[in-house]
Amino acid sequence: MAEIDVARLRAELTGPYATVDVVESTGSTNADLREAAVRGAPDRTVLVAEEQTAGVGRRYRHWVSPKGSGVYLSILLRPTEVAFSHVGSLAMVAGLAMLDLTRELGVDAVLKWPNDVLAGPDRGKCAGILAESVASEELAVVLGIGVNVRPLGEDVPPAAGGLRPTSLEEEGASVTDRTLITKMLLSAFSERERRWRAAGGHLERAGQLEDYRAHCETLGRKVRVLLPGDTTLVGTARDIEPGGGLVVVTEDGREHSVLAGDVVHLRAVP
């Protein structure tokens, strides 16, 4: 099983990214880059791991990251042109970059707001996204993306909400070379992130809001949203706001704007 070729990545991604490193194993690439951000690591620093021993998703849920099975990477971004209130939409930009990748690979995939990529006719989870702000003198965000490239095995439990894990290979991807997939994903993200940054983090001005709406399977569904303090909101997911928030309309006709950072769980209601 070939390892990710860091020399090839550096040769093809120098320009869009300041540095690209690949490590054999680490606890969490997001945690590593949060520490690097505090030490002054530059904008668009990339860290890729062959495996993570303590990978996490939203709300510190465990993300299975076995060696050689996927692409596990984080990107440190310093989008000083973006207001903090719009930083939450970065996860949507990453989701769209993942869809750019799946299209190129011939994999049927959709987005589940705010940070999941589902693939195949049964809509298994093939990728997860986690954006975390860093406490520093200037705005800094670490964006983590975990992609299942090869099957994880039957002993891997379902993800939050009962989503079964799947992989690009299982869903018929035309390529499973992890170096090439990493390069394709980072290239797609660079293009979309630059447009997002130039638009001040405003998805609509970046020309990406309609694209997200068109591929977000959450929209139009009845959902149950669990918020901090055991507060529950039940209604229809009506729209995505330019800043990345989800608009939920309850049975009394009231609209509620839900931010990704405030959501503990979001489930479809049968």
XYZ file of N, CA and C in Angstrom:
810
model
N 0.859 -1.198 0.000
C 0.000 0.000 0.000
C 0.890 1.242 0.000
N 0.847 2.019 -1.085
C 1.753 3.156 -1.251
C 1.452 4.261 -0.242
N 2.515 4.847 0.280
C 2.361 5.986 1.183
C 2.157 7.258 0.363
N 1.655 8.283 1.024
C 1.444 9.569 0.363
C 2.803 10.190 0.064
N 2.982 10.608 -1.178
C 4.265 11.113 -1.678
C 4.371 12.618 -1.409
N 5.090 12.992 -0.350
C 5.173 14.401 0.030
C 5.943 15.213 -1.003
N 6.959 14.643 -1.621
C 7.732 15.380 -2.622
C 6.852 15.747 -3.814
N 6.005 14.825 -4.213
C 5.093 15.094 -5.335
C 4.077 16.174 -4.965
N 3.567 16.115 -3.746
C 2.613 17.133 -3.308
C 3.260 18.512 -3.280
N 4.471 18.581 -2.742
C 5.151 19.875 -2.672
C 5.428 20.429 -4.063
N 5.794 19.569 -4.978
C 6.100 20.016 -6.343
C 4.862 20.579 -7.027
N 3.702 19.999 -6.740
C 2.480 20.388 -7.452
C 1.651 21.435 -6.716
N 1.919 21.636 -5.424
C 1.079 22.546 -4.645
C 1.822 23.771 -4.126
N 3.128 23.881 -4.404
C 3.855 25.088 -4.021
C 3.294 26.248 -4.831
N 2.923 27.293 -4.158
C 2.216 28.409 -4.798
C 0.900 28.581 -4.091
N -0.039 27.631 -4.279
C -1.290 27.738 -3.525
C -1.095 27.614 -2.016
N -0.070 26.860 -1.594
C 0.143 26.630 -0.165
C 1.563 26.996 0.234
N 1.691 27.491 1.476
C 3.006 27.916 1.964
C 3.907 26.719 2.217
N 3.400 25.728 2.922
C 4.154 24.502 3.195
C 3.201 23.320 3.167
N 3.733 22.165 2.791
C 2.975 20.913 2.820
C 3.863 19.861 3.469
N 3.390 19.266 4.557
C 4.137 18.212 5.245
C 3.263 16.977 5.396
N 3.915 15.806 5.392
C 3.226 14.543 5.624
C 3.935 13.837 6.771
N 3.160 13.408 7.777
C 3.737 12.668 8.905
C 3.187 11.248 8.905
N 3.996 10.334 9.451
C 3.601 8.932 9.496
C 2.390 8.734 10.409
N 2.430 9.349 11.578
C 1.357 9.174 12.537
C 1.321 10.373 13.480
N 0.127 10.753 13.897
C -0.026 11.814 14.881
C -1.357 11.628 15.588
N -1.521 12.314 16.697
C -2.806 12.248 17.379
C -3.894 12.872 16.541
N -3.696 14.144 16.187
C -4.681 14.892 15.405
C -3.966 15.970 14.616
N -4.184 16.020 13.319
C -3.565 17.074 12.510
C -4.127 18.441 12.878
N -5.402 18.503 13.262
C -5.962 19.786 13.698
C -5.255 20.287 14.958
N -5.054 19.394 15.914
C -4.378 19.788 17.153
C -2.954 20.251 16.867
N -2.265 19.555 15.967
C -0.892 19.948 15.616
C -0.849 21.336 15.006
N -1.780 21.630 14.110
C -1.757 22.946 13.459
C -2.277 24.053 14.368
N -3.129 23.731 15.341
C -3.502 24.760 16.319
C -2.267 25.198 17.092
N -1.426 24.244 17.469
C -0.181 24.589 18.166
C 0.760 25.356 17.239
N 0.829 24.932 15.980
C 1.702 25.608 15.022
C 1.245 27.045 14.777
N -0.067 27.260 14.795
C -0.598 28.615 14.588
C -0.136 29.558 15.685
N -0.160 29.079 16.918
C 0.282 29.895 18.050
C 1.768 30.232 17.919
N 2.535 29.317 17.338
C 3.968 29.552 17.144
C 4.259 30.424 15.930
N 3.222 30.807 15.181
C 3.416 31.719 14.059
C 3.505 31.075 12.697
N 3.040 29.843 12.548
C 3.057 29.184 11.239
C 2.289 30.025 10.225
N 2.727 30.035 8.969
C 2.128 30.933 7.978
C 0.762 30.490 7.473
N 0.078 31.438 6.885
C -1.189 31.201 6.210
C -1.020 30.089 5.175
N -2.025 29.215 5.095
C -2.061 28.105 4.129
C -0.942 27.087 4.371
N -0.760 26.745 5.634
C 0.123 25.642 6.015
C -0.699 24.354 6.013
N -0.166 23.300 5.408
C -0.893 22.030 5.282
C -0.142 20.923 6.013
N -0.885 20.113 6.763
C -0.324 18.926 7.405
C -1.197 17.730 7.051
N -0.566 16.690 6.527
C -1.256 15.452 6.150
C -0.686 14.325 7.006
N -1.530 13.403 7.451
C -1.067 12.271 8.260
C -1.464 10.957 7.601
N -0.555 9.987 7.674
C -0.888 8.640 7.206
C -1.933 8.011 8.125
N -1.871 8.334 9.396
C -2.890 7.884 10.337
C -2.996 8.892 11.473
N -4.173 8.917 12.110
C -4.383 9.703 13.320
C -4.798 8.749 14.427
N -4.208 8.923 15.588
C -4.566 8.057 16.714
C -5.612 8.688 17.615
N -5.880 9.973 17.421
C -6.881 10.660 18.243
C -7.648 11.673 17.394
N -8.003 11.253 16.177
C -8.756 12.132 15.289
C -10.146 12.395 15.841
N -10.612 13.626 15.685
C -11.938 13.987 16.189
C -12.707 14.770 15.146
N -14.035 14.722 15.285
C -14.916 15.542 14.484
C -15.555 16.603 15.362
N -16.738 17.076 14.957
C -17.434 18.075 15.754
C -17.776 17.512 17.128
N -17.782 18.380 18.145
C -18.108 18.016 19.523
C -17.206 16.891 20.034
N -15.976 16.853 19.498
C -14.954 15.893 19.938
C -15.362 14.433 19.734
N -16.221 14.188 18.734
C -16.567 12.804 18.413
C -15.391 12.147 17.707
N -15.184 10.876 18.019
C -14.035 10.145 17.469
C -14.174 9.966 15.971
N -13.078 10.205 15.240
C -13.023 9.965 13.804
C -11.985 8.878 13.564
N -12.433 7.733 13.022
C -11.543 6.602 12.786
C -10.612 6.930 11.624
N -9.302 6.852 11.880
C -8.309 7.280 10.890
C -7.197 6.234 10.750
N -7.515 5.026 10.276
C -6.487 3.976 10.201
C -5.453 4.234 9.106
N -4.259 3.728 9.328
C -3.158 3.946 8.392
C -3.479 3.380 7.019
N -3.227 4.209 6.003
C -3.348 3.764 4.629
C -4.751 3.713 4.071
N -5.762 4.024 4.876
C -7.145 3.899 4.418
C -7.751 5.195 3.900
N -7.161 6.315 4.285
C -7.795 7.569 3.906
C -6.820 8.706 3.734
N -7.403 9.881 3.563
C -6.644 11.132 3.522
C -7.086 11.948 4.723
N -6.145 12.234 5.605
C -6.430 12.988 6.825
C -5.533 14.216 6.812
N -6.124 15.387 6.628
C -5.307 16.587 6.497
C -5.944 17.774 7.202
N -5.102 18.732 7.523
C -5.562 20.003 8.093
C -4.844 21.146 7.405
N -5.523 22.276 7.328
C -4.983 23.479 6.686
C -5.121 24.639 7.665
N -4.026 25.315 7.929
C -4.059 26.526 8.743
C -4.289 27.714 7.814
N -5.327 28.475 8.122
C -5.686 29.637 7.301
C -5.720 30.882 8.188
N -5.270 31.979 7.616
C -5.324 33.261 8.313
C -6.096 34.252 7.437
N -7.424 34.092 7.354
C -8.243 34.925 6.458
C -8.605 36.266 7.089
N -7.620 37.139 7.190
C -7.837 38.412 7.876
C -8.863 39.293 7.163
N -9.164 38.989 5.899
C -10.155 39.771 5.151
C -11.588 39.388 5.510
N -11.761 38.339 6.310
C -13.081 37.788 6.604
C -13.500 38.146 8.031
N -14.725 38.636 8.185
C -15.258 38.924 9.517
C -15.457 37.611 10.264
N -15.251 37.652 11.577
C -15.368 36.430 12.369
C -16.748 35.794 12.216
N -17.778 36.614 12.035
C -19.146 36.100 11.913
C -19.347 35.257 10.663
N -18.436 35.370 9.688
C -18.569 34.618 8.438
C -17.614 33.427 8.363
N -16.781 33.254 9.369
C -15.795 32.168 9.321
C -16.473 30.797 9.308
N -17.663 30.710 9.900
C -18.372 29.436 9.945
C -18.699 28.863 8.582
N -18.742 29.705 7.563
C -19.070 29.211 6.221
C -17.893 28.492 5.564
N -16.723 28.514 6.208
C -15.550 27.851 5.635
C -15.777 26.348 5.487
N -16.511 25.749 6.428
C -16.801 24.320 6.322
C -17.627 24.015 5.077
N -18.505 24.944 4.685
C -19.283 24.755 3.467
C -18.401 24.799 2.222
N -17.408 25.696 2.258
C -16.452 25.790 1.143
C -15.686 24.477 1.006
N -15.273 23.917 2.135
C -14.568 22.631 2.102
C -15.474 21.522 1.588
N -16.751 21.557 1.964
C -17.691 20.560 1.460
C -17.828 20.627 -0.047
N -17.879 21.833 -0.585
C -17.968 21.991 -2.033
C -16.699 21.510 -2.726
N -15.542 21.736 -2.095
C -14.291 21.215 -2.658
C -14.315 19.692 -2.686
N -14.891 19.081 -1.650
C -15.032 17.631 -1.644
C -15.932 17.175 -2.778
N -16.992 17.915 -3.067
C -17.864 17.546 -4.187
C -17.150 17.709 -5.520
N -16.290 18.725 -5.639
C -15.469 18.852 -6.847
C -14.644 17.581 -7.042
N -14.091 17.085 -5.929
C -13.284 15.864 -5.985
C -14.133 14.666 -6.382
N -15.271 14.479 -5.725
C -16.076 13.292 -6.027
C -16.587 13.306 -7.462
N -16.880 14.488 -7.994
C -17.295 14.562 -9.401
C -16.185 14.064 -10.314
N -14.961 14.513 -10.057
C -13.826 14.092 -10.872
C -13.595 12.590 -10.774
N -13.925 12.009 -9.631
C -13.706 10.580 -9.424
C -14.897 9.732 -9.843
N -15.980 10.394 -10.258
C -17.158 9.659 -10.686
C -17.974 9.077 -9.545
N -17.920 9.701 -8.373
C -18.647 9.228 -7.196
C -19.857 10.123 -6.953
N -21.015 9.505 -6.781
C -22.239 10.237 -6.461
C -22.185 10.661 -4.991
N -22.245 11.952 -4.729
C -22.133 12.437 -3.352
C -22.991 13.672 -3.146
N -23.369 13.907 -1.889
C -24.145 15.084 -1.504
C -23.583 15.622 -0.195
N -24.080 16.784 0.208
C -23.644 17.424 1.441
C -24.731 17.326 2.503
N -24.317 17.070 3.726
C -25.223 17.132 4.877
C -24.726 18.274 5.752
N -25.564 19.300 5.886
C -25.162 20.468 6.674
C -24.908 20.029 8.107
N -23.838 20.527 8.772
C -22.897 21.512 8.230
C -21.565 20.936 7.753
N -21.282 19.640 8.020
C -19.888 19.225 7.815
C -19.688 17.786 7.354
N -20.704 17.161 6.769
C -20.555 15.781 6.312
C -20.699 15.690 4.801
N -19.971 14.743 4.216
C -20.121 14.412 2.806
C -20.595 12.966 2.745
N -21.761 12.755 2.127
C -22.372 11.435 2.034
C -22.274 10.944 0.603
N -22.018 9.648 0.447
C -21.798 9.112 -0.894
C -22.559 7.825 -1.111
N -22.836 7.535 -2.396
C -23.484 6.291 -2.769
C -24.986 6.340 -2.622
N -25.679 5.347 -3.169
C -27.151 5.335 -3.119
C -27.704 5.252 -1.700
N -26.934 4.667 -0.780
C -27.387 4.567 0.610
C -26.935 5.738 1.464
N -26.218 6.667 0.846
C -25.757 7.885 1.524
C -24.965 7.573 2.794
N -23.894 6.781 2.629
C -22.973 6.550 3.730
C -22.031 7.730 3.885
N -21.446 7.872 5.067
C -20.533 8.991 5.319
C -19.139 8.642 4.803
N -18.651 9.446 3.864
C -17.314 9.186 3.326
C -16.319 10.273 3.704
N -16.792 11.406 4.210
C -15.869 12.474 4.605
C -16.499 13.345 5.673
N -15.638 13.885 6.532
C -16.073 14.806 7.567
C -15.165 16.019 7.588
N -15.708 17.140 8.024
C -14.998 18.422 7.993
C -15.112 19.067 9.371
N -14.028 19.638 9.843
C -14.025 20.313 11.143
C -13.211 21.598 11.045
N -13.868 22.745 11.248
C -13.186 24.041 11.262
C -13.135 24.549 12.697
N -11.935 24.925 13.148
C -11.742 25.388 14.522
C -10.980 26.705 14.524
N -11.513 27.685 15.234
C -10.807 28.952 15.382
C -9.661 28.787 16.376
N -8.607 29.559 16.173
C -7.425 29.501 17.022
C -7.310 30.808 17.795
N -7.066 30.709 19.093
C -6.863 31.902 19.909
C -5.485 32.482 19.605
N -5.455 33.586 18.880
C -4.189 34.228 18.529
C -4.453 35.707 18.284
N -3.388 36.465 18.045
C -3.526 37.911 17.882
C -4.323 38.270 16.640
N -4.213 37.486 15.572
C -5.015 37.729 14.382
C -5.867 36.497 14.099
N -6.909 36.682 13.286
C -7.825 35.590 12.984
C -7.076 34.420 12.360
N -7.264 33.238 12.933
C -6.663 32.022 12.392
C -7.658 30.880 12.557
N -7.740 30.041 11.536
C -8.659 28.907 11.530
C -7.904 27.672 11.079
N -8.146 26.564 11.754
C -7.608 25.283 11.295
C -8.780 24.472 10.744
N -8.659 24.076 9.495
C -9.693 23.315 8.822
C -9.209 21.889 8.626
N -9.932 20.935 9.186
C -9.575 19.536 9.039
C -10.538 18.813 8.116
N -10.009 17.954 7.269
C -10.829 17.140 6.371
C -10.350 15.695 6.470
N -11.273 14.799 6.742
C -10.964 13.377 6.754
C -11.772 12.680 5.684
N -11.107 11.939 4.805
C -11.769 11.273 3.678
C -11.463 9.779 3.733
N -12.485 8.966 3.696
C -12.283 7.519 3.596
C -12.043 7.167 2.129
N -10.832 6.745 1.831
C -10.503 6.370 0.442
C -10.756 4.886 0.213
N -10.334 4.064 1.151
C -10.522 2.617 1.062
C -11.440 2.148 2.196
N -12.040 0.968 2.063
C -12.956 0.477 3.107
C -12.293 0.423 4.482
N -13.060 0.794 5.500
C -12.535 0.826 6.864
C -12.648 -0.516 7.574
N -13.514 -1.389 7.084
C -13.717 -2.668 7.747
C -15.057 -2.702 8.465
N -15.562 -3.897 8.668
C -16.900 -4.057 9.235
C -16.977 -3.726 10.715
N -15.827 -3.671 11.391
C -15.852 -3.428 12.833
C -15.934 -1.946 13.186
N -15.927 -1.064 12.170
C -16.028 0.373 12.435
C -17.490 0.733 12.679
N -17.816 1.347 13.822
C -19.215 1.653 14.140
C -19.755 2.787 13.274
N -21.084 2.899 13.170
C -21.685 4.008 12.423
C -21.281 5.347 13.030
N -21.322 6.374 12.199
C -21.027 7.727 12.665
C -22.220 8.265 13.443
N -22.067 9.473 13.977
C -23.162 10.109 14.718
C -24.414 10.137 13.852
N -25.551 9.821 14.467
C -26.798 9.797 13.721
C -27.040 8.489 13.004
N -26.146 7.499 13.228
C -26.327 6.197 12.610
C -25.853 6.102 11.174
N -25.123 7.119 10.702
C -24.623 7.082 9.331
C -23.558 5.994 9.201
N -23.756 5.070 8.279
C -22.754 4.027 8.092
C -21.558 4.614 7.351
N -20.362 4.164 7.681
C -19.189 4.648 6.945
C -19.102 4.009 5.570
N -18.634 4.771 4.617
C -18.346 4.246 3.290
C -17.059 4.889 2.812
N -16.614 4.517 1.625
C -15.352 5.044 1.113
C -15.477 5.339 -0.378
N -14.539 6.128 -0.873
C -14.531 6.442 -2.297
C -14.410 5.172 -3.135
N -13.552 4.256 -2.677
C -13.372 3.000 -3.426
C -14.665 2.204 -3.495
N -15.364 2.089 -2.372
C -16.616 1.339 -2.338
C -17.689 1.952 -3.224
N -17.607 3.247 -3.454
C -18.610 3.930 -4.269
C -18.145 4.120 -5.706
N -17.111 3.376 -6.109
C -16.727 3.323 -7.517
C -15.792 4.397 -8.003
N -14.976 4.967 -7.123
C -14.045 6.019 -7.542
C -13.095 5.514 -8.632
N -12.855 6.348 -9.613
C -11.969 5.979 -10.723
C -10.509 5.969 -10.313
N -10.188 6.626 -9.193
C -8.811 6.713 -8.691
C -8.828 6.461 -7.192
N -7.877 5.681 -6.680
C -7.737 5.505 -5.233
C -6.312 5.788 -4.772
N -5.490 6.367 -5.645
C -4.134 6.788 -5.286
C -4.258 7.957 -4.310
N -3.817 7.767 -3.074
C -4.050 8.784 -2.043
C -3.240 10.053 -2.271
N -2.087 9.944 -2.908
C -1.324 11.156 -3.239
C -2.097 12.006 -4.233
N -2.623 11.366 -5.273
C -3.377 12.100 -6.286
C -4.659 12.673 -5.692
N -5.350 11.903 -4.863
C -6.584 12.398 -4.241
C -6.288 13.592 -3.339
N -5.193 13.525 -2.587
C -4.810 14.656 -1.731
C -4.551 15.895 -2.570
N -3.827 15.723 -3.669
C -3.507 16.852 -4.545
C -4.781 17.434 -5.162
N -5.677 16.569 -5.624
C -6.925 17.034 -6.238
C -7.782 17.793 -5.230
N -7.866 17.275 -4.008
C -8.680 17.927 -2.981
C -8.098 19.281 -2.601
N -6.794 19.338 -2.370
C -6.176 20.604 -1.983
C -6.247 21.631 -3.107
N -6.152 21.192 -4.349
C -6.276 22.113 -5.488
C -7.689 22.675 -5.567
N -8.684 21.795 -5.414
C -10.072 22.247 -5.465
C -10.376 23.201 -4.315
N -9.872 22.889 -3.128
C -10.119 23.761 -1.981
C -9.441 25.117 -2.157
N -8.212 25.129 -2.668
C -7.497 26.391 -2.865
C -8.282 27.335 -3.758
N -8.824 26.807 -4.840
C -9.604 27.625 -5.771
C -10.836 28.204 -5.088
N -11.552 27.374 -4.378
C -12.785 27.842 -3.738
C -12.500 28.763 -2.547
N -11.465 28.457 -1.763
C -11.150 29.280 -0.587
C -10.702 30.670 -0.989
N -9.968 30.801 -2.071
C -9.528 32.121 -2.518
C -10.718 32.984 -2.932
N -11.674 32.377 -3.593
C -12.883 33.121 -3.964
C -13.678 33.509 -2.720
N -13.773 32.589 -1.774
C -14.474 32.856 -0.513
C -13.804 33.990 0.249
N -12.490 33.965 0.309
C -11.744 34.999 1.047
C -11.888 36.358 0.372
N -11.807 36.368 -0.937
C -11.941 37.637 -1.680
C -13.321 38.253 -1.491
N -14.327 37.401 -1.205
C -15.689 37.879 -0.988
C -15.977 38.151 0.479
N -14.931 38.169 1.313
C -15.106 38.441 2.731
C -15.848 37.347 3.472
N -15.781 36.107 2.960
C -16.452 34.999 3.611
C -17.933 34.907 3.310
N -18.419 35.720 2.368
C -19.835 35.755 2.003
C -20.056 34.742 0.882
N -20.736 33.643 1.167
C -20.887 32.563 0.194
C -21.554 33.013 -1.100
N -22.548 33.886 -0.990
C -23.256 34.319 -2.197
C -22.356 35.170 -3.079
N -21.644 36.131 -2.476
C -20.742 36.966 -3.273
C -19.593 36.143 -3.850
N -19.256 35.050 -3.187
C -18.198 34.169 -3.692
C -18.704 33.255 -4.802
N -20.000 33.337 -5.106
C -20.568 32.502 -6.166
C -20.703 31.043 -5.778
N -20.833 30.755 -4.458
C -20.852 29.364 -4.022
C -22.103 28.981 -3.227
N -22.945 29.964 -2.946
C -24.126 29.660 -2.139
C -25.122 28.784 -2.896
N -25.406 29.123 -4.151
C -26.362 28.327 -4.919
C -25.851 26.913 -5.151
N -24.556 26.791 -5.344
C -23.945 25.477 -5.518
C -24.159 24.637 -4.273
N -23.949 25.244 -3.106
C -24.149 24.510 -1.856
C -25.612 24.131 -1.685
N -26.502 25.080 -1.928
C -27.927 24.787 -1.788
C -28.346 23.631 -2.697
N -27.819 23.621 -3.902
C -28.218 22.610 -4.887
C -27.786 21.202 -4.495
N -26.737 21.104 -3.677
C -26.196 19.785 -3.340
C -26.318 19.442 -1.860
N -27.101 20.221 -1.134
C -27.283 19.978 0.297
C -28.561 19.177 0.514
N -28.420 17.923 0.907
C -29.595 17.067 1.074
C -30.384 17.402 2.330
N -29.844 18.245 3.192
C -30.559 18.652 4.402
C -31.748 19.541 4.062
N -31.607 20.365 3.023
C -32.660 21.320 2.672
C -33.932 20.606 2.228
N -35.051 21.145 2.700
C -36.348 20.575 2.351
C -36.787 19.453 3.270
N -35.914 19.032 4.174
C -36.237 17.930 5.075
C -36.710 18.447 6.435
N -37.534 17.640 7.085
C -37.886 17.933 8.467
C -36.740 17.454 9.325
N -36.264 18.322 10.220
C -35.097 18.001 11.026
C -35.350 18.288 12.496
N -34.584 17.601 13.321
C -34.571 17.876 14.756
C -33.180 18.375 15.100
N -33.081 19.571 15.635
C -31.802 20.181 15.964
C -31.666 20.253 17.475
N -30.628 19.593 17.998
C -30.347 19.663 19.434
C -29.315 20.752 19.667
N -29.677 21.721 20.505
C -28.825 22.861 20.811
C -28.312 22.747 22.247
N -27.303 23.534 22.600
C -26.797 23.488 23.979
C -27.906 23.717 24.996
N -27.735 23.091 26.164
C -28.742 23.228 27.198
C -29.944 22.336 26.983
N -29.792 21.311 26.127
C -30.868 20.359 25.822
C -32.075 21.027 25.173
N -31.841 22.143 24.501
C -32.904 22.802 23.744
C -33.055 22.104 22.401
N -34.289 21.799 22.014
C -34.548 21.098 20.755
C -35.412 21.962 19.844
N -35.043 21.992 18.596
C -35.779 22.737 17.580
C -36.190 21.752 16.498
N -37.488 21.668 16.212
C -37.985 20.763 15.173
C -38.687 21.592 14.105
N -38.317 21.361 12.872
C -38.925 22.104 11.778
C -38.352 21.667 10.452
N -38.637 22.436 9.418
C -38.159 22.133 8.071
C -36.934 22.981 7.747
N -35.885 22.325 7.289
C -34.681 23.053 6.875
C -34.994 23.761 5.562
N -35.090 25.082 5.618
C -35.604 25.844 4.477
C -34.498 26.432 3.600
N -33.384 26.881 4.221
C -32.414 27.622 3.415
C -31.050 27.636 4.108
N -30.027 27.996 3.333
C -28.684 28.255 3.845
C -28.419 29.752 3.691
N -27.987 30.401 4.757
C -27.699 31.829 4.708
C -26.317 32.089 4.110
N -26.067 33.318 3.628
C -24.758 33.638 3.042
C -23.592 33.424 3.992
N -23.840 33.530 5.314
C -22.783 33.297 6.280
C -22.655 31.855 6.705
N -23.492 30.973 6.132
C -23.396 29.546 6.408
C -24.423 29.000 7.374
N -25.256 29.848 7.966
C -26.265 29.386 8.906
C -27.398 28.642 8.206
N -28.065 27.755 8.948
C -29.206 27.000 8.431
C -30.491 27.645 8.922
N -31.426 27.884 8.013
C -32.726 28.450 8.373
C -33.710 27.301 8.567
N -34.251 27.197 9.774
C -35.229 26.162 10.101
C -36.563 26.843 10.387
N -37.612 26.358 9.722
C -38.953 26.920 9.910
C -39.777 25.942 10.743
N -40.219 26.383 11.910
C -41.012 25.533 12.793
C -42.484 25.548 12.367
N -43.272 24.667 12.982
C -44.662 24.509 12.563
C -45.483 25.779 12.732
N -45.066 26.675 13.617
C -45.795 27.927 13.795
C -45.407 28.975 12.760
N -44.553 28.590 11.801
C -44.167 29.495 10.727
C -42.991 30.394 11.030
N -42.429 30.278 12.218
C -41.300 31.133 12.600
C -40.002 30.590 12.014
N -39.143 31.515 11.579
C -37.841 31.142 11.044
C -36.774 31.260 12.136
N -35.914 30.265 12.208
C -34.832 30.253 13.180
C -33.514 30.066 12.435
N -32.556 30.922 12.725
C -31.231 30.795 12.124
C -30.339 30.001 13.070
N -29.816 28.893 12.575
C -29.003 27.997 13.387
C -27.572 28.026 12.868
N -26.620 28.314 13.743
C -25.212 28.335 13.363
C -24.578 26.984 13.654
N -23.656 26.583 12.789
C -23.037 25.264 12.925
C -22.381 25.081 14.288
N -21.742 26.135 14.800
C -21.048 26.034 16.071
C -21.959 25.824 17.254
N -23.260 26.104 17.066
C -24.216 25.957 18.161
C -24.902 24.590 18.172
N -24.736 23.815 17.107
C -25.484 22.567 16.955
C -24.760 21.411 17.645
N -25.484 20.708 18.505
C -24.949 19.483 19.119
C -25.231 18.304 18.196
N -26.468 18.185 17.723
C -26.863 17.142 16.767
C -27.878 17.723 15.803
N -27.887 17.226 14.582
C -28.951 17.518 13.630
C -29.338 16.190 13.006
N -30.613 15.851 13.110
C -31.118 14.583 12.571
C -32.311 14.841 11.688
N -32.428 14.032 10.631
C -33.644 14.060 9.822
C -34.747 13.369 10.603
N -35.960 13.894 10.508
C -37.118 13.307 11.181
C -37.870 12.470 10.160
N -38.071 11.169 10.406
C -38.777 10.307 9.443
C -40.171 10.831 9.145
